[in-house]
Tab-separated table of C-alpha atoms in Angstrom:
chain	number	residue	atom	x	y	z
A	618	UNK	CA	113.870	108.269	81.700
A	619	UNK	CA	112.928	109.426	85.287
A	620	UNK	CA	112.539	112.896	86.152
A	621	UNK	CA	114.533	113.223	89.503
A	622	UNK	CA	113.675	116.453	90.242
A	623	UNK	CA	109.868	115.627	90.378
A	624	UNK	CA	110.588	112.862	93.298
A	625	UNK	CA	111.645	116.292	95.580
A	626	UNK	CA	108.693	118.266	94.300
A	627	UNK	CA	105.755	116.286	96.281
A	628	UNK	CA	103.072	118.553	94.940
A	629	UNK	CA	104.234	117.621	91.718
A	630	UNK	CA	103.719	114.046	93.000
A	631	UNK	CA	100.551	114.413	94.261
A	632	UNK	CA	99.545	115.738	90.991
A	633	UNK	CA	100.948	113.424	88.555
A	634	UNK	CA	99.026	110.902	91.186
A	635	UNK	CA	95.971	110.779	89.753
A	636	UNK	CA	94.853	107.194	91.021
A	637	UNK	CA	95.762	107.744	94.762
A	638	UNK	CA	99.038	105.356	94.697
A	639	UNK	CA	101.200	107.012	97.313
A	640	UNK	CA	98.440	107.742	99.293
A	641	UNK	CA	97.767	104.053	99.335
A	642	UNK	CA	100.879	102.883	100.866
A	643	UNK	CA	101.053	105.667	103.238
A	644	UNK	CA	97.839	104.470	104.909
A	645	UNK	CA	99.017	100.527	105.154
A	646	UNK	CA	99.506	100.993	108.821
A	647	UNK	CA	95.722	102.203	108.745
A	648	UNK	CA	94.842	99.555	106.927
A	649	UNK	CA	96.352	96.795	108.971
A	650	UNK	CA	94.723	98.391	112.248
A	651	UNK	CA	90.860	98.337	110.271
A	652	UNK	CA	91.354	94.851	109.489
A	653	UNK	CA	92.334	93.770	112.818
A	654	UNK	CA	89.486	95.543	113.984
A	655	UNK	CA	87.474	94.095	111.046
A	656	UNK	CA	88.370	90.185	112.086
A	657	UNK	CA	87.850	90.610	115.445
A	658	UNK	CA	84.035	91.604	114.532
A	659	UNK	CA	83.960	88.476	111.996
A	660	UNK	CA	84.935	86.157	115.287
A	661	UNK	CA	88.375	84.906	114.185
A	662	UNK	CA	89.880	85.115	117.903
A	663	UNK	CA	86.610	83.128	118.867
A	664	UNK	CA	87.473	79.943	116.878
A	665	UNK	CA	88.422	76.994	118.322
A	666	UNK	CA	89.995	75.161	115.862
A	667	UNK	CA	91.129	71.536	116.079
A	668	UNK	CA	93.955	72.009	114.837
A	669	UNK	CA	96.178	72.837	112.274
A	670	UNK	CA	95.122	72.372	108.473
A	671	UNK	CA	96.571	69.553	106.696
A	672	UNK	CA	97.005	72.259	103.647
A	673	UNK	CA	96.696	76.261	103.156
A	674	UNK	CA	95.165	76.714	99.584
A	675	UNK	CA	94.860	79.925	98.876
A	676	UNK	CA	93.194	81.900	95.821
A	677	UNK	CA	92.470	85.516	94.418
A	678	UNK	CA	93.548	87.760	91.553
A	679	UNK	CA	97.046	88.860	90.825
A	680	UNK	CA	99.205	90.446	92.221
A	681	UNK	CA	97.690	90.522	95.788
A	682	UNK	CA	96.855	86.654	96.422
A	683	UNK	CA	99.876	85.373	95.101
A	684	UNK	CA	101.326	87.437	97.528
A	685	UNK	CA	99.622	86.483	100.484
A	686	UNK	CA	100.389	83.254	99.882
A	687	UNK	CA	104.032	83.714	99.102
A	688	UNK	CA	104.359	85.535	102.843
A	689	UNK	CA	102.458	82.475	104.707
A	690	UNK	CA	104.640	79.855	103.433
A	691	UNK	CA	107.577	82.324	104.573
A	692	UNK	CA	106.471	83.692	108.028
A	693	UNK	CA	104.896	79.747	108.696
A	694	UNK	CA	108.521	78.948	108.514
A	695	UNK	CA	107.030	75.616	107.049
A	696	UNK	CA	104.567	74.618	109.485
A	697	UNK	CA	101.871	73.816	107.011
A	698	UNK	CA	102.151	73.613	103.178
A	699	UNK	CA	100.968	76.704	101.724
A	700	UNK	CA	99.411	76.047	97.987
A	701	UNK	CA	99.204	78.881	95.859
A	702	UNK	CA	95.773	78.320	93.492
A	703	UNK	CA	96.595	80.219	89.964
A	704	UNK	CA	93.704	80.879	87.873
A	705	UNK	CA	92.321	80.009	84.496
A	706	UNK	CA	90.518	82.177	81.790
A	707	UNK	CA	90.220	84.194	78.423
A	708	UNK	CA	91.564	87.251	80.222
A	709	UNK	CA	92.488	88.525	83.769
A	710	UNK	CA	89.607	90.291	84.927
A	711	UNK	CA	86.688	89.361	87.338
A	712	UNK	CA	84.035	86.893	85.672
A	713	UNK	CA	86.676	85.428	83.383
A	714	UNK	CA	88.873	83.662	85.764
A	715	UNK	CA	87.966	80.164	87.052
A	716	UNK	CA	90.021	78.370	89.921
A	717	UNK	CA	89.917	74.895	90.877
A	718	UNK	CA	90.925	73.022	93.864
A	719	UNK	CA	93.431	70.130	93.646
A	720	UNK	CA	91.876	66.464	93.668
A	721	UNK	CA	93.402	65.926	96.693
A	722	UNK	CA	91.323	68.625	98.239
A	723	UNK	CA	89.116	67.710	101.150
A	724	UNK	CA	87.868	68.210	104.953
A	725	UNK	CA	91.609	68.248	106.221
A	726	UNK	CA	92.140	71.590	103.944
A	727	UNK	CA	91.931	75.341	104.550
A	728	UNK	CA	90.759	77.291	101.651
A	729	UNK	CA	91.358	81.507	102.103
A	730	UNK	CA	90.394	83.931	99.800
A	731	UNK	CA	92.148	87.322	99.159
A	732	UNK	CA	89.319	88.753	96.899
A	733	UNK	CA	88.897	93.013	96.569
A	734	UNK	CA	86.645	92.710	93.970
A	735	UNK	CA	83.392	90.764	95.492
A	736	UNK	CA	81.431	90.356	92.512
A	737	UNK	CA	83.714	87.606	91.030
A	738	UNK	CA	81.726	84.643	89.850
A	739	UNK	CA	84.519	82.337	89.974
A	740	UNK	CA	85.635	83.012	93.242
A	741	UNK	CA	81.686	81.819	94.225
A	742	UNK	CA	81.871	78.404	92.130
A	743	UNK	CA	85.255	77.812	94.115
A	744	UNK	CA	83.618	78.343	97.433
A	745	UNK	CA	80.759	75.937	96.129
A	746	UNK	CA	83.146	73.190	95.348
A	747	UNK	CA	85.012	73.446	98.323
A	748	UNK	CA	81.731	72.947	100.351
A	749	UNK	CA	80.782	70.004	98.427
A	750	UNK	CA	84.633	68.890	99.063
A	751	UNK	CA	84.006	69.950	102.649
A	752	UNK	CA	86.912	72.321	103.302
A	753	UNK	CA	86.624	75.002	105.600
A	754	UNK	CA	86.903	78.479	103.614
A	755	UNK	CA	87.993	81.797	105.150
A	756	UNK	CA	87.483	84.901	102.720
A	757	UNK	CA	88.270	88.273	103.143
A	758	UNK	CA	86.252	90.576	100.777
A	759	UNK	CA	83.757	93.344	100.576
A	760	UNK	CA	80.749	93.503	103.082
A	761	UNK	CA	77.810	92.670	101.726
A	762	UNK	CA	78.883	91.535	98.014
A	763	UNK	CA	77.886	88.366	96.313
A	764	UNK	CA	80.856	86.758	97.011
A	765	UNK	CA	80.428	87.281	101.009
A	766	UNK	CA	76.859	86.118	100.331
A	767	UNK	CA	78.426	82.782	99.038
A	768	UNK	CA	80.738	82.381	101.480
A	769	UNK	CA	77.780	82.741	104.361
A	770	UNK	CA	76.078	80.274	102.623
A	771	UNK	CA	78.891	77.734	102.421
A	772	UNK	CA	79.338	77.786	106.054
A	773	UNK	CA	82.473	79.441	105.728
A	774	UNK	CA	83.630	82.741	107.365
A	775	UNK	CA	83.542	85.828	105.301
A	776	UNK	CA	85.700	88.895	106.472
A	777	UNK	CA	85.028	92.531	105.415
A	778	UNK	CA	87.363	93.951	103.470
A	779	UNK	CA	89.068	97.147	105.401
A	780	UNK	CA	88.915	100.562	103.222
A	781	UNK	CA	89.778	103.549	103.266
A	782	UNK	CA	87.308	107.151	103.213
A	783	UNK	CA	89.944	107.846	99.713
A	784	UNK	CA	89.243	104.764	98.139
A	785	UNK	CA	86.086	105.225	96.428
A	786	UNK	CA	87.631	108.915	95.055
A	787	UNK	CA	90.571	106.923	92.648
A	788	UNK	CA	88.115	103.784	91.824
A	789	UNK	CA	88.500	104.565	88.203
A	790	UNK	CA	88.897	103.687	84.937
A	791	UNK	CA	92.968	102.733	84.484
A	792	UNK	CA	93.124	102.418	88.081
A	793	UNK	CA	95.468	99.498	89.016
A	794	UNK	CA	93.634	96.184	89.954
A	795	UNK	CA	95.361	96.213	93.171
A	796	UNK	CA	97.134	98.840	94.372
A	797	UNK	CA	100.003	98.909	97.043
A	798	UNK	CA	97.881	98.951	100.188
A	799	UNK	CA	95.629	96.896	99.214
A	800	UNK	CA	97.694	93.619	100.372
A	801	UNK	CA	97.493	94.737	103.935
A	802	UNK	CA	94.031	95.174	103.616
A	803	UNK	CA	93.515	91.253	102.914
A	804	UNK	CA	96.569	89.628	104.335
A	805	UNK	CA	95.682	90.761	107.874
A	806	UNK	CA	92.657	88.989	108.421
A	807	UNK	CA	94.178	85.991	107.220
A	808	UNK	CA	97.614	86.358	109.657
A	809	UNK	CA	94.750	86.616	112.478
A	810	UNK	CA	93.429	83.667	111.737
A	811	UNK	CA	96.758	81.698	111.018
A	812	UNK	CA	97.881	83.070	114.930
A	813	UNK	CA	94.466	81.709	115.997
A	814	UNK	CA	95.445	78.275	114.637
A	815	UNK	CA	98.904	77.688	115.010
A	816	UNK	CA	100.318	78.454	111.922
A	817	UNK	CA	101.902	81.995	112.174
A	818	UNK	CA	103.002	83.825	115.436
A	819	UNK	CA	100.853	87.145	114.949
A	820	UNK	CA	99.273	88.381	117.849
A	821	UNK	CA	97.340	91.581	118.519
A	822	UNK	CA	100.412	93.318	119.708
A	823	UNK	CA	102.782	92.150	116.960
A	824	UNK	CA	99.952	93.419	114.513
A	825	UNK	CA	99.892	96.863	116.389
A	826	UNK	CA	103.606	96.631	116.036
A	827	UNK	CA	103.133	95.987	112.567
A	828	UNK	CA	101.534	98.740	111.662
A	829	UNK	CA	103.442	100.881	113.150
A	830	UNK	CA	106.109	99.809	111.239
A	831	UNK	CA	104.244	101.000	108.195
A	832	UNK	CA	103.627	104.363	109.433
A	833	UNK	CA	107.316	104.247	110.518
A	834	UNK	CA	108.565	103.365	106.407
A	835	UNK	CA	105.334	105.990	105.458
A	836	UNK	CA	106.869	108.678	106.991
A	837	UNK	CA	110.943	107.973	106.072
A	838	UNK	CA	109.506	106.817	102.351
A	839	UNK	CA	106.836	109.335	101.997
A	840	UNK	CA	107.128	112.443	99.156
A	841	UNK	CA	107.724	114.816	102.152
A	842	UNK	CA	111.266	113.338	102.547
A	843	UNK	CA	113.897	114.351	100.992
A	844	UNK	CA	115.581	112.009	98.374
A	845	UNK	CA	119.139	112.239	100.178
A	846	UNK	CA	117.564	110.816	102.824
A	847	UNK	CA	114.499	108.860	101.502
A	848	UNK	CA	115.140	105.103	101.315
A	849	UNK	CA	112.036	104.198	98.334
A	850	UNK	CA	113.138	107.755	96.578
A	851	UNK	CA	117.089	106.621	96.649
A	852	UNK	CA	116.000	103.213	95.424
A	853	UNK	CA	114.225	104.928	92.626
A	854	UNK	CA	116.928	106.973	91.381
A	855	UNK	CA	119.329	103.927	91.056
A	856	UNK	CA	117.296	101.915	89.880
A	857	UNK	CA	115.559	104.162	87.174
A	858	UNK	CA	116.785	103.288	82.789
A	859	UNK	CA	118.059	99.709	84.355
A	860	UNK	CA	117.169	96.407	84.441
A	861	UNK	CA	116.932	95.553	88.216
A	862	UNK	CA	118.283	92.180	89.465
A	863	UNK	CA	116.787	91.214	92.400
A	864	UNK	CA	118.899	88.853	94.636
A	865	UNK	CA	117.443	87.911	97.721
A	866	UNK	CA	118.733	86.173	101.376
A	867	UNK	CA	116.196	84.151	103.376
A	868	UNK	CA	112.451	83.038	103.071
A	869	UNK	CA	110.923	86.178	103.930
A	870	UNK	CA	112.928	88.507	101.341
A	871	UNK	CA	112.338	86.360	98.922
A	872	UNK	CA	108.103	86.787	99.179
A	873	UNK	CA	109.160	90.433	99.022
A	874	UNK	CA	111.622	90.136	96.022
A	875	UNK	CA	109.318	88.064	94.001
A	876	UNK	CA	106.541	90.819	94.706
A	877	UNK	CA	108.608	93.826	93.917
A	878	UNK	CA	109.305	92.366	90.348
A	879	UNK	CA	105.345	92.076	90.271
A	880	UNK	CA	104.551	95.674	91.047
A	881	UNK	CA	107.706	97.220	89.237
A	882	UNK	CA	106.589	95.303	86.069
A	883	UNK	CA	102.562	95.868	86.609
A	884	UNK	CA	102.534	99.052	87.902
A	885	UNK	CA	105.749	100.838	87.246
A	886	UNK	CA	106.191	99.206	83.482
A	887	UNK	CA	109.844	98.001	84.324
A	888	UNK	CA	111.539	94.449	83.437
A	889	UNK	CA	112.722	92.959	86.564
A	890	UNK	CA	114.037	89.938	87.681
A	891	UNK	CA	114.039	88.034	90.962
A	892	UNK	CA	115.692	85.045	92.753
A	893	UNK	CA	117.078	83.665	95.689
A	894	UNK	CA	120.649	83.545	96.422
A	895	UNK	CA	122.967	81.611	96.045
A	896	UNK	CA	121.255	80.259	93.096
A	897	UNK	CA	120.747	83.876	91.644
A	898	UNK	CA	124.381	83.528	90.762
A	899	UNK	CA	123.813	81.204	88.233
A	900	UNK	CA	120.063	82.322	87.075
A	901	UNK	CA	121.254	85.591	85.960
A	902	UNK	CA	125.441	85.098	85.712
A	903	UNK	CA	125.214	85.759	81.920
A	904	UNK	CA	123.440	88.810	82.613
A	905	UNK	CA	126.658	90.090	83.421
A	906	UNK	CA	128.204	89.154	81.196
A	907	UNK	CA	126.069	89.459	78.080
A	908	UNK	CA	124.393	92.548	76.081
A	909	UNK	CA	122.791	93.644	79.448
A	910	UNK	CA	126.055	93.862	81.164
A	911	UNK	CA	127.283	97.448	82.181
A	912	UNK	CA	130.256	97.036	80.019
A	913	UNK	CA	128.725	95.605	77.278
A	914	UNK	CA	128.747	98.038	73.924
A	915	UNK	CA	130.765	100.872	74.826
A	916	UNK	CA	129.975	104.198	73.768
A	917	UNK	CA	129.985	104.956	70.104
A	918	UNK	CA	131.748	108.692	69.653
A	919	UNK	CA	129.319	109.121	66.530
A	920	UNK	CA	125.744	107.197	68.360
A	921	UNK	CA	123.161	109.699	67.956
A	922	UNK	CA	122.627	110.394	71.744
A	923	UNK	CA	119.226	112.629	70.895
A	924	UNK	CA	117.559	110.220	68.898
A	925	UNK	CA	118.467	106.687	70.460
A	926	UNK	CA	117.460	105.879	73.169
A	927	UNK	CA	119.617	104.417	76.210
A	928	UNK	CA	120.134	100.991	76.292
A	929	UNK	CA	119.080	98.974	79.541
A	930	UNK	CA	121.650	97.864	81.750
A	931	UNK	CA	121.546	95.097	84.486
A	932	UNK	CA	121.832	96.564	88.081
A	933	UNK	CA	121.888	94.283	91.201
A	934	UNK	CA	119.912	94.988	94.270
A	935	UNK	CA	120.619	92.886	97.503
A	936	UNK	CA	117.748	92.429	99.138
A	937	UNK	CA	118.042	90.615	102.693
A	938	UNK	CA	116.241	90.509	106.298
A	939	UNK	CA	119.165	91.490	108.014
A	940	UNK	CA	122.849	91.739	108.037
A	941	UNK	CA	124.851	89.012	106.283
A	942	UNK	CA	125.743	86.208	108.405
A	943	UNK	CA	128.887	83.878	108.315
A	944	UNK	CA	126.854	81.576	105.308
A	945	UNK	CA	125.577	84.257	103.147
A	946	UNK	CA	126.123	84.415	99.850
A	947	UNK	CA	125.717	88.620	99.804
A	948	UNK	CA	129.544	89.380	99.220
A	949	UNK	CA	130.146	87.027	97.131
A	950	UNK	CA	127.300	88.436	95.086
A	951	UNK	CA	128.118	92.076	95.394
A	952	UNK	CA	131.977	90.905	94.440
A	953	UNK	CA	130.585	89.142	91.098
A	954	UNK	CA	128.307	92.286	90.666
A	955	UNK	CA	131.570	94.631	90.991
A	956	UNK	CA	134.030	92.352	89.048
A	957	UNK	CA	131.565	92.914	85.697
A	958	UNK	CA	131.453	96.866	86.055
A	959	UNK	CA	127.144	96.064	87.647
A	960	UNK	CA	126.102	98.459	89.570
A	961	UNK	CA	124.826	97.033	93.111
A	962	UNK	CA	121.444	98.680	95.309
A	963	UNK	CA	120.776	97.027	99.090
A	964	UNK	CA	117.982	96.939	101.213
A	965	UNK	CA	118.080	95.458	104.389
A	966	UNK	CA	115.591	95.206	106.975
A	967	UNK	CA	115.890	96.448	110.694
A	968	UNK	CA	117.694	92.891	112.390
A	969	UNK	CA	116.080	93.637	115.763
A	970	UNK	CA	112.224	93.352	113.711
A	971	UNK	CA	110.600	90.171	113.982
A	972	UNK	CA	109.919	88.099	110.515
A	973	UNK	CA	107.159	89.717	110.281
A	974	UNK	CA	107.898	93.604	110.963
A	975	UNK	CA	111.172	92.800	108.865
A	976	UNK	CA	107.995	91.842	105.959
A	977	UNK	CA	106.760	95.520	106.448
A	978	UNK	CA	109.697	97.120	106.150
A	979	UNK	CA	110.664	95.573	103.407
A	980	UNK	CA	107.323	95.814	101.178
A	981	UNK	CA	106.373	99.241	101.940
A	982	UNK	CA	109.823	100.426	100.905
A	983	UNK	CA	109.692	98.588	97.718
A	984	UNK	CA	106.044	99.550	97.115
A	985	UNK	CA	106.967	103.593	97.413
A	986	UNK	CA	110.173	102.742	95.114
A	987	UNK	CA	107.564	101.003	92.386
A	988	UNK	CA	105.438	103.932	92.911
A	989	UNK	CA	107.890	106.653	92.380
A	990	UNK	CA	109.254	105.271	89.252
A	991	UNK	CA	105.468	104.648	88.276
A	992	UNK	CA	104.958	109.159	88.604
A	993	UNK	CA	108.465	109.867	87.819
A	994	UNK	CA	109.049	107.661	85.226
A	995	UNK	CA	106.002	108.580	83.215
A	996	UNK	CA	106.527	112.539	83.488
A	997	UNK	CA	109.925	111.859	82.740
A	998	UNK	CA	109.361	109.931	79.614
């Protein structure tokens, strides 16, 4: 259950916060601006590459670096393949996890690292074997940890991570792994870098405009706005006791969908589901139709309403990068949705934003939803 009147109560908020999490998002605009700063110092708008990579791999823990590389192979628009390295281990935390490079890995390749925790001994052996493979490695990480040490020695280029004064105040025990915020802290860097060679059009000016994008969203999305008016708090609300279906429209709101069921799962505790439309139709069409459906099970006049709890029901949320155009598949979704009694959320993003300002939008809105149901849902519960 979510408690809707704590979502208008932001000292309540700030209370139930104890690990910093709307804080976090609120300072992504920071964030973005430090890590500019931050590669500029490393020498990323000094290189003079020869050209573009034949391949992007790119590795880290979950949720951030799958992520990061979910949002190149969107905003490259399919310049370059972008390769997604998942990990191996006994368990998901630092030490355990080993990744490995493809065998076709070699000098052609571009290997980046979204690492926040730079103690991680196999993020090291990685750089080692892409050295020996001889492909160039870009990390962004903590100054002065072992894994920036490695990457020195490897010849590759080693980025300091951008922080916060707050961050060292919620670095505790329960703490998420990686909380919202955190991806603009590494993905920055890297869209620096992927301007410098060709791959991505991201400028110093469109990253100035991107972050004030985020402080735009931080201060419409924030727990001083009102819910009536509060884009993140609405989403909240409608999507709180359901299970949210989320149907995106085009490349870039897809990276975004597929991360909002991340964090909703991972840091809110909610089932969600995402795909792409059209073919989310057909992925989740007996969703609708099935125990999950709004109209499935009516109410029983003698269910104990005190004791049982309510059942999940499938809501859709449209989630696009602008207004539908004469091909999309958005009506006839929200028309299916309607027909079987399902609920239906959008989000759009601002159609005059570039791809990548339409990226912002988009993720820090669905970050302060995740977060809200995160507080509200476990006061409410």
């Amino acid at each position: 259950m979510l408690d809707e009147s704590l979502l208008d109560a932001p000292e309540a908020l700030a209370e139930a916060d104890r690990y910093g999490l709307l804080r976090a998002v609120a300072e992504s605009g920071a964030r973005v601006r430090t890590a500019a700063r931050n590669a500029a110092e490393a020498g990323i708008p000094d290189l003079a590459p020869d050209g573009r990579p034949r391949t992007v791999l790119v590795a880290g823990p979950a949720p951030a670096a799958p992520c990061v590389a979910d949002l190149f192979g969107a905003l490259g628009g399919g310049s370059c393949p972008v390769t997604s390295i998942r990990p191996t281990g006994v368990a998901p935390v630092p030490g355990a996890l080993r990744w490995s490079l493809p065998g076709w890995t070699g000098p052609l390749d571009l290997l980046l690292l979204a690492a926040p925790d730079g103690a991680d001994t196999g993020l090291a052996e990685l750089v080692e074997n892409a050295y020996r493979r001889g492909c160039s490695v870009v990390g962004v990480t903590p100054a002065g940890s072992p894994l920036a040490d490695a990457l020195t020695q490897a010849r590759g280029l080693a980025v300091p991570l951008a922080t916060t004064p707050y961050d060292g105040e919620f670095d505790v025990e329960g703490a998420p792994p990686a909380a919202p915020g955190t991806l603009w802290s590494l993905l920055t860097p890297l869209l620096v870098l992927a301007d410098r060679i060709g791959l991505i059009n991201a400028p110093a000016d469109e990253l100035s405009r991107l972050a004030d994008k985020l402080d735009q969203v931080a201060a419409e999305c924030g727990p001083a706005a009102a819910t009536y008016g509060n884009p993140a708090k609405t989403l909240a609300a409608e999507l709180a006791d359901s299970l949210p279906l989320i149907w995106t429209e085009g490349t870039v709101a897809g990276a975004v969908g597929r991360h909002f069921a991340t964090v909703l799962t991972g840091l809110a505790g909610r089932p969600a589901l995402a795909a792409e439309l059209p073919e989310a139709l057909t992925a989740h069409g007996m969703l609708l139709a099935g125990a999950l459906a709004a109209g499935a099970d009516p109410d029983d006049f003698f269910r104990d309403r005190v004791e049982q709890p309510e059942t999940l029901r499938a809501r859709a949320l449209l989630l696009r990068e602008g207004p539908p155009g004469p091909l999309s598949a958005a009506p006839t979704a929200r028309d299916l949705a309607l027909e079987r009694d399902t609920p239906v959320s959008e989000l759009e993003a601002e159609s005059e934003g570039s791809p990548l300002e339409n990226a912002a939008q988009l993720l820090a809105t669905t970050d302060f939803a995740a977060v809200y149901l995160a507080l509200a849902g476990a006061e409410g519960s």
